[in-house]
Structure formats: structure tokens, C-alpha cells
mmCIF file of C-alpha atoms in Angstrom:
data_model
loop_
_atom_site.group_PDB
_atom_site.id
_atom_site.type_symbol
_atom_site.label_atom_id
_atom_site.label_comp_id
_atom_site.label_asym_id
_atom_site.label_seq_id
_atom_site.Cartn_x
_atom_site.Cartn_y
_atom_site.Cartn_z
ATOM 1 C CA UNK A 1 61.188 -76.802 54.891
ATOM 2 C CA UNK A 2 62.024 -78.048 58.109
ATOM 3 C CA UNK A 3 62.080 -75.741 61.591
ATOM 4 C CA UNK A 4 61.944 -76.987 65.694
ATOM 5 C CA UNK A 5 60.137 -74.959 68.222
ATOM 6 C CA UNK A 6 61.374 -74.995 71.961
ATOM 7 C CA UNK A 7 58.777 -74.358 73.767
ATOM 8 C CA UNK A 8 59.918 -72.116 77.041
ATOM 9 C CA UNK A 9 63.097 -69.956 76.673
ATOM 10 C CA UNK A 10 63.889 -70.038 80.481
ATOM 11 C CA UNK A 11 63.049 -72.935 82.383
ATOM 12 C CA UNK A 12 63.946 -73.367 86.493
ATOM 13 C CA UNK A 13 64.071 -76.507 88.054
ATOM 14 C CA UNK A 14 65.213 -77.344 91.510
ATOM 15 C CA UNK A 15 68.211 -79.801 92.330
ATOM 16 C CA UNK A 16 67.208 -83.146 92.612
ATOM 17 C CA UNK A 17 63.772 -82.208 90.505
ATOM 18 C CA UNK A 18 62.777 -83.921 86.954
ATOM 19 C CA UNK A 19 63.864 -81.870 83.832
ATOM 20 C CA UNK A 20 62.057 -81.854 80.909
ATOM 21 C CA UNK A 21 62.764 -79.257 78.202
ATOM 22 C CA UNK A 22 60.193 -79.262 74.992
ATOM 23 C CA UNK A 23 61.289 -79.350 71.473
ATOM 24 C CA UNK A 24 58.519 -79.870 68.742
ATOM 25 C CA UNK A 25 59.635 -79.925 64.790
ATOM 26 C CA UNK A 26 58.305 -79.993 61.585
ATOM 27 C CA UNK A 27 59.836 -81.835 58.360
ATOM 28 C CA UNK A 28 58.655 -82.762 55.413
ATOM 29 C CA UNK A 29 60.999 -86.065 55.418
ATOM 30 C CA UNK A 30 61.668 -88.168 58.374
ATOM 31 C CA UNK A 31 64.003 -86.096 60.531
ATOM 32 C CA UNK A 32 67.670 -86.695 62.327
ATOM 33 C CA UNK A 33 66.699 -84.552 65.238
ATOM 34 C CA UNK A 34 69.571 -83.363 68.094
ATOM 35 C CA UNK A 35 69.965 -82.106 71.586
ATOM 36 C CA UNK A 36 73.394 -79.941 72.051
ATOM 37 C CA UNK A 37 74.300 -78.104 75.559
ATOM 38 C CA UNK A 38 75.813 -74.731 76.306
ATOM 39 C CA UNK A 39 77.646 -74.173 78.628
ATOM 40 C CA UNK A 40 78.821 -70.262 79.434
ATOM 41 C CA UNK A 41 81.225 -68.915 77.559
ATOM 42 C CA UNK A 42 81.943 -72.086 75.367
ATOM 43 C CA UNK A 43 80.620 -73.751 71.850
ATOM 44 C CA UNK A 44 77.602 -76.310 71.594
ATOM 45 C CA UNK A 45 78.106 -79.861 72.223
ATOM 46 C CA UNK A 46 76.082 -82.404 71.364
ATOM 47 C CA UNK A 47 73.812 -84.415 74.229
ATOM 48 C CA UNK A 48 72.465 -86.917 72.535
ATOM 49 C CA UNK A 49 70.626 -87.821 68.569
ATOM 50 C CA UNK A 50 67.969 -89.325 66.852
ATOM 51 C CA UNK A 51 68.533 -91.553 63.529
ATOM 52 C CA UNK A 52 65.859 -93.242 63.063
ATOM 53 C CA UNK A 53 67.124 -96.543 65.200
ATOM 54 C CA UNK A 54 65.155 -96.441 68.741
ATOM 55 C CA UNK A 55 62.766 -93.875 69.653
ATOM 56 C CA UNK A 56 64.407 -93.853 72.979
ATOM 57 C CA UNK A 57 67.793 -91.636 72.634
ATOM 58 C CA UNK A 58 70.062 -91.904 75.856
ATOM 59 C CA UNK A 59 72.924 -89.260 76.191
ATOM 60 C CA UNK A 60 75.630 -87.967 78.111
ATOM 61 C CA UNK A 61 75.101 -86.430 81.394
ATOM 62 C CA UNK A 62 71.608 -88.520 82.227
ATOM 63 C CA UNK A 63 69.778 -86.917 79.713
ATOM 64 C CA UNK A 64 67.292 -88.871 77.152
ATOM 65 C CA UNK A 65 65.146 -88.200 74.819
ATOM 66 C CA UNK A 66 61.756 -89.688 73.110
ATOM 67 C CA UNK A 67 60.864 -89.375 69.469
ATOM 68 C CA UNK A 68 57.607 -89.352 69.329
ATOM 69 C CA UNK A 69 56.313 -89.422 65.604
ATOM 70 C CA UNK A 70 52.301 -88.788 66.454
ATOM 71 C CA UNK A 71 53.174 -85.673 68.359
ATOM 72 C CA UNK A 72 56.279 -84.532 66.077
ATOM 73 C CA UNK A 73 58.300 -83.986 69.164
ATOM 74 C CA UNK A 74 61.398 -84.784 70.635
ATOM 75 C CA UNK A 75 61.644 -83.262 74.544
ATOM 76 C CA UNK A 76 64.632 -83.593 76.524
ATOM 77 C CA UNK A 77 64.508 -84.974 80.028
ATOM 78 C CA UNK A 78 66.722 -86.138 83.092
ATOM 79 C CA UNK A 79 65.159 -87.392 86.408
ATOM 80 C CA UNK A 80 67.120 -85.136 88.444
ATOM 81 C CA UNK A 81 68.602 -82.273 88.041
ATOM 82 C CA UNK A 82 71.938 -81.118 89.207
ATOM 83 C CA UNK A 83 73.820 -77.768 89.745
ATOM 84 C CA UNK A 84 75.987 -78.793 86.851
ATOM 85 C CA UNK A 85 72.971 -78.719 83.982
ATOM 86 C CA UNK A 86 72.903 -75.331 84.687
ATOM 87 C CA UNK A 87 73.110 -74.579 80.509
ATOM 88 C CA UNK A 88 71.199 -73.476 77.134
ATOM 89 C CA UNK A 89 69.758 -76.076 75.304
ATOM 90 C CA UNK A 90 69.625 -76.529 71.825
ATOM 91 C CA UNK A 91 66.852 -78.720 69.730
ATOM 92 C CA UNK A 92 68.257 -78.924 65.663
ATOM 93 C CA UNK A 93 66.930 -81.121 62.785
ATOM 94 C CA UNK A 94 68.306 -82.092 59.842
ATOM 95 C CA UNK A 95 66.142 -84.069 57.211
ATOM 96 C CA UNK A 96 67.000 -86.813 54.835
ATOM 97 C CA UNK A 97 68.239 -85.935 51.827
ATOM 98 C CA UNK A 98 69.394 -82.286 53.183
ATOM 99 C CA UNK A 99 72.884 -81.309 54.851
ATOM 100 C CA UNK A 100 71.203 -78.555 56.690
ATOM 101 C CA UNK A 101 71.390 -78.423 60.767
ATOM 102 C CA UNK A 102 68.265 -76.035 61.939
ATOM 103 C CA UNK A 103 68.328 -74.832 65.636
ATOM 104 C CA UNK A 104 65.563 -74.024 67.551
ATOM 105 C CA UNK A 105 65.827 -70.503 69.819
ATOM 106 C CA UNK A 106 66.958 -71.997 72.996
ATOM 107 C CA UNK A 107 65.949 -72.906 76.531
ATOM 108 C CA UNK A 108 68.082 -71.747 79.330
ATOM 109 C CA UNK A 109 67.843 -74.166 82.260
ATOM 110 C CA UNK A 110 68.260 -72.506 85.942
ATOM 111 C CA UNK A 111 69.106 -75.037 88.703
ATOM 112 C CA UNK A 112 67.549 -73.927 92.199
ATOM 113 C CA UNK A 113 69.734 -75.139 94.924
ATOM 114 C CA UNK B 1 92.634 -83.690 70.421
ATOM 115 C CA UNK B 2 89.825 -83.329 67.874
ATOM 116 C CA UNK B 3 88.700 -79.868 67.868
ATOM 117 C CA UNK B 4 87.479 -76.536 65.618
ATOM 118 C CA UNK B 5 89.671 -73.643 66.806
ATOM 119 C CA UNK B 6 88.378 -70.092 66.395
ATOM 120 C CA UNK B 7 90.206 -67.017 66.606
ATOM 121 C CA UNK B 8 90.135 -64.561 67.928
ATOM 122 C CA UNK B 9 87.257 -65.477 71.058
ATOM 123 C CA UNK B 10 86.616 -61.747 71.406
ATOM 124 C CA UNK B 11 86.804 -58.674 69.039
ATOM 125 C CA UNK B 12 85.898 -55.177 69.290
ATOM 126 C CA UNK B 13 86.014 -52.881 65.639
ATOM 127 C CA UNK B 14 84.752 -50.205 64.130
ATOM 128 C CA UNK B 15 82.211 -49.867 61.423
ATOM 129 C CA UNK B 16 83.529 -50.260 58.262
ATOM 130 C CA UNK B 17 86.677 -51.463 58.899
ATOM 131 C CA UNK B 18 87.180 -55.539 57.619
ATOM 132 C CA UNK B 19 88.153 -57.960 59.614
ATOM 133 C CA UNK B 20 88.582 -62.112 59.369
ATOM 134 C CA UNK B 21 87.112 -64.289 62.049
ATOM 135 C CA UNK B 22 89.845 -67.574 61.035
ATOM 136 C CA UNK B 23 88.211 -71.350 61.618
ATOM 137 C CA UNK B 24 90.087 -74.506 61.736
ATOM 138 C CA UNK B 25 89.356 -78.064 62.430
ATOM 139 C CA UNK B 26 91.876 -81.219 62.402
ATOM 140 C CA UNK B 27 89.194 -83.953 61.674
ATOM 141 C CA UNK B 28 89.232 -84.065 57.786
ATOM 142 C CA UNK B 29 85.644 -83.197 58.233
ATOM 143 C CA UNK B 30 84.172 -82.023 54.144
ATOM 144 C CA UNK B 31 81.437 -79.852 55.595
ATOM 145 C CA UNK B 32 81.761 -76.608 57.594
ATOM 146 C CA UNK B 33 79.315 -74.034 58.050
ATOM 147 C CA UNK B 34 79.615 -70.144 60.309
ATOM 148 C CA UNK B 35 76.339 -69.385 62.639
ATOM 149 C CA UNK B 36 75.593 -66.641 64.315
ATOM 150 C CA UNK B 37 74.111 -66.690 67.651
ATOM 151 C CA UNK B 38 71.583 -63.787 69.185
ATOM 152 C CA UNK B 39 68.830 -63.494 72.007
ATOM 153 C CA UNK B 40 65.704 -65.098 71.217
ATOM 154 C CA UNK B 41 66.998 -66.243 68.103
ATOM 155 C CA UNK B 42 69.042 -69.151 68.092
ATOM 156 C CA UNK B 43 72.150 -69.864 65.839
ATOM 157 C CA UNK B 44 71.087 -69.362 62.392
ATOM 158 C CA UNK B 45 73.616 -70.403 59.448
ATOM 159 C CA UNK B 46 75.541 -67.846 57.516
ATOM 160 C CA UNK B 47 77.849 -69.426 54.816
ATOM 161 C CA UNK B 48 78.302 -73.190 54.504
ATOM 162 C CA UNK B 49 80.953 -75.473 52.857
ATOM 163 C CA UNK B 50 80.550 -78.649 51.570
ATOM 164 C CA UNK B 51 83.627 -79.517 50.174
ATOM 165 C CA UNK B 52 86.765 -77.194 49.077
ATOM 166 C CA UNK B 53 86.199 -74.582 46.552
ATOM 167 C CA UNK B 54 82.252 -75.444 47.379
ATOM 168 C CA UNK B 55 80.548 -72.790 49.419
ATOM 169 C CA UNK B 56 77.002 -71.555 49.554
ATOM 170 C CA UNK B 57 74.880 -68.957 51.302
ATOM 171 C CA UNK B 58 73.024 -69.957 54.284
ATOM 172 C CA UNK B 59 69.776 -67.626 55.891
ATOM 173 C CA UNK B 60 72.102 -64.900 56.918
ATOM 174 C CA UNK B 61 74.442 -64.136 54.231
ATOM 175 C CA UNK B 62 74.216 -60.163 54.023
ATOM 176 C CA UNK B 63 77.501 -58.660 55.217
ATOM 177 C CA UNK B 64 79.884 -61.410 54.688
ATOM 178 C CA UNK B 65 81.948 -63.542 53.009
ATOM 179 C CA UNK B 66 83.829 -66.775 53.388
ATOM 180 C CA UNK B 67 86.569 -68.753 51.015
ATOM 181 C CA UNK B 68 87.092 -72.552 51.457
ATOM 182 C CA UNK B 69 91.049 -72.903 49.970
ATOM 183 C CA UNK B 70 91.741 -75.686 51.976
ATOM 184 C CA UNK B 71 89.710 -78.430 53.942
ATOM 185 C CA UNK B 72 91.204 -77.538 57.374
ATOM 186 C CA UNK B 73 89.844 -73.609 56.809
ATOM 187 C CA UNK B 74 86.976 -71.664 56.728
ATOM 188 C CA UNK B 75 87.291 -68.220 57.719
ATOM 189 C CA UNK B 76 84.885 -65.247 58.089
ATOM 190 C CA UNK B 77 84.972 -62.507 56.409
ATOM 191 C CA UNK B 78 83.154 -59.212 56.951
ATOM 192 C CA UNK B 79 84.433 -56.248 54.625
ATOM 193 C CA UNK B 80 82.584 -53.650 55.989
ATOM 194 C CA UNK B 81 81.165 -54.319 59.830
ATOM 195 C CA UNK B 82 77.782 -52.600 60.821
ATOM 196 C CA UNK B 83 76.627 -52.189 64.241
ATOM 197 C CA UNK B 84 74.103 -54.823 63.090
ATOM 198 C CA UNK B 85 76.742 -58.060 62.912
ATOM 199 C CA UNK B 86 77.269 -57.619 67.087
ATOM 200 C CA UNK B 87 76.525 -60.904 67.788
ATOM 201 C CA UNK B 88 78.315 -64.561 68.882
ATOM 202 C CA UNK B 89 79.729 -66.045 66.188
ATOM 203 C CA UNK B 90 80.619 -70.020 65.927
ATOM 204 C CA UNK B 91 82.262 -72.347 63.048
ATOM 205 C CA UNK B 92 80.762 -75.819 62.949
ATOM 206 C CA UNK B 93 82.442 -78.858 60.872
ATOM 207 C CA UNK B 94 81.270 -82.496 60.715
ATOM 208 C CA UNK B 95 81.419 -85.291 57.856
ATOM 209 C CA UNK B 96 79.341 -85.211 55.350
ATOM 210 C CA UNK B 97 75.958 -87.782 55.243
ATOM 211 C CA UNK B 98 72.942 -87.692 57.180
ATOM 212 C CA UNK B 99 72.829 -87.345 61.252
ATOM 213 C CA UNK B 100 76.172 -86.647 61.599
ATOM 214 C CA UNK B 101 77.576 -84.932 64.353
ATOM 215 C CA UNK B 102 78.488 -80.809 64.224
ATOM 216 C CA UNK B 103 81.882 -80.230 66.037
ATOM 217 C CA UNK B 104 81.481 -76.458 67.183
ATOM 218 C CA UNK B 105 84.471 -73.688 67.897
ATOM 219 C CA UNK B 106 84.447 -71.975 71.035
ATOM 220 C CA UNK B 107 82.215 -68.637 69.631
ATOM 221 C CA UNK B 108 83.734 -65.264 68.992
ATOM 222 C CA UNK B 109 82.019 -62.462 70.576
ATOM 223 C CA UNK B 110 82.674 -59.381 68.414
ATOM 224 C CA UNK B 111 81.375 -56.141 68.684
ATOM 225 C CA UNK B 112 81.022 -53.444 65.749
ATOM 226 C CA UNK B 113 80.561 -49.580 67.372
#
């Protein structure tokens, strides 16, 4: 079975500050593991994934991620936050050898002017 | 413009009566899947299709149905709506294989009273 847990389910940052939102998974197969951003009143769009080619994931809008393997996580960061990552963020994992996305709860990032 | 259209964005029914949430995406994509989206709980999956005439319960199934006629569609159905289904509800469709993308809709809000 595979699951993610985002750790935090409102997180506030202020502009110009270092984000970092925490996803941690579990699989029993190496994982494809995703970041996807919502923004109000629209569908999820993905940020940025993980396939198993470089630990370091770089995505749209700044944003990058780390695998790390030892710690089974995958947090989200950007050095500096603007008004316009004002969102909910989504961790998901899929593992190899099943078609199955599973989402984590959420984190709702608050940008402090 | 590659998209997955959803309609209607917002509904508001009465128990018991059915209604059909429609999905549609123009990217050939084989697999779509329905998720429903609450407070604290992330999206969890519904229904899911790999293929046409290929569809399978996800964690959520109770209370709906889905039919996968042709590739392009996947629509919701609930027969009989319970105040219980309130909730966001969003169609997802990407190619089959591993780490592949999920195109989302735009959510449908519907509300059962």
C-alpha cells in the first residue's frame, strides 16, 4: 500500500520568506512522487515530479523539490515566497507497477504581505 | 488547447433525485479517474478508467456510478444523492505508464439538501 503524509495543513509564510511545505510517503516499491498547486476556485496542476532520474526536482513557479530516500520524504520548497503562491498544495505517489495517484490531505500556504 | 472540461462547475439537488456530473478530455489520454475533494481529507479516487469499456472502483465508490463508452468521456453518475456526496468533485485523465502526468477538470461543487 502506498499513502503521503503532509505534515501541517495551514502553513504562513511572509513575502520574500523561504517556503518549505513537508510531504513524507510510504511505498512498498520505489515511488513516482508529485507536487500539484491549487489555486481558488480551479483544478490541480502539477508543480513539479519525481521519476527516479535526479533527486533534485525543479518546477514551475521556483519551486523544487528533494527526494530523499533515507528519510522517505519529498518537501516542497521556494526561497521566497510571493503573494502569488498563495495556494493548496498537494503531495501524491504513485508506485511502480500501480496506475494509482494517492494524495496527501493538503497544505494551504498563506502569504503575509 | 489541451484540457478536461467538466460540467456543470456548480450544482445544487435534492436527495434522491439523479444527476450526471459529464467529463471530457481532448488528449487521447486511456486513463481517467473522478476524485472527490473534502476538508482535511484530500482528493480521494472514486471510479477509475483504464481504457474504454474498462472501469473499476476506487476508495470511494458507494453512491455512484460511471460508464466509459468512449475514450473522450467519463461521466459521473449518482442515482440517488445523499446529503453525504456534498463535496468538490474533479475528473482527472493522463496516459497510461508510470509517472505520468494527471490533467485535472476545473471541480464541480455540488450540493445535495
Amino acid at each position: 500500500a502506498q499513502s503521503v503524509t503532509q505534515l501541517g495543513s495551514h502553513v504562513s509564510v511572509s513575502e520574500g520568506a523561504l517556503v518549505l511545505l513537508r510531504c513524507n510517503y510510504s511505498s512498498s516499491v520505489p515511488p513516482y512522487l508529485f507536487w500539484y498547486v491549487q489555486y481558488p476556485n480551479q483544478g490541480l496542476q502539477l508543480l513539479l515530479k519525481y521519476t527516479s532520474a535526479a533527486t533534485l526536482v525543479k518546477g514551475i513557479n521556483g519551486f523544487e523539490a528533494e527526494f530523499k530516500k533515507s528519510e522517505t520524504s519529498f518537501h516542497l520548497t521556494k526561497p521566497s515566497a510571493h503573494m502569488s503562491d498563495a495556494a493548496e498544495y498537494f503531495c501524491a505517489v504513485s508506485g511502480f507497477g500501480n496506475e494509482k495517484l494517492t494524495f496527501g490531505t493538503g497544505t494551504r500556504l498563506t502569504i503575509i504581505p | 488547447e489541451a484540457q478536461v472540461t467538466q460540467n456543470p462547475r456548480y450544482l445544487i439537488t435534492v436527495t434522491g433525485k439523479k444527476l450526471t456530473v459529464t467529463c471530457s478530455q481532448n488528449m487521447n489520454h486511456e486513463y481517467m479517474s473522478w476524485y472527490r475533494q473534502d476538508p482535511g481529507l484530500g482528493l480521494r479516487q472514486i471510479y477509475y478508467s483504464m481504457n474504454v469499456e474498462v472501469t473499476d472502483k476506487g476508495d470511494v465508490p458507494e453512491g455512484y456510478k460511471v460508464s466509459r463508452k468512449e475514450k473522450r468521456n467519463f461521466p459521473l453518475i449518482l442515482e440517488s444523492p445523499s446529503p453525504n456526496q456534498t463535496s468538490l468533485y474533479f475528473c482527472a485523465s493522463r496516459r497510461t505508464g508510470l509517472g505520468t502526468e494527471a490533467f485535472f477538470g476545473q471541480g464541480t461543487r455540488l450540493t445535495v439538501v
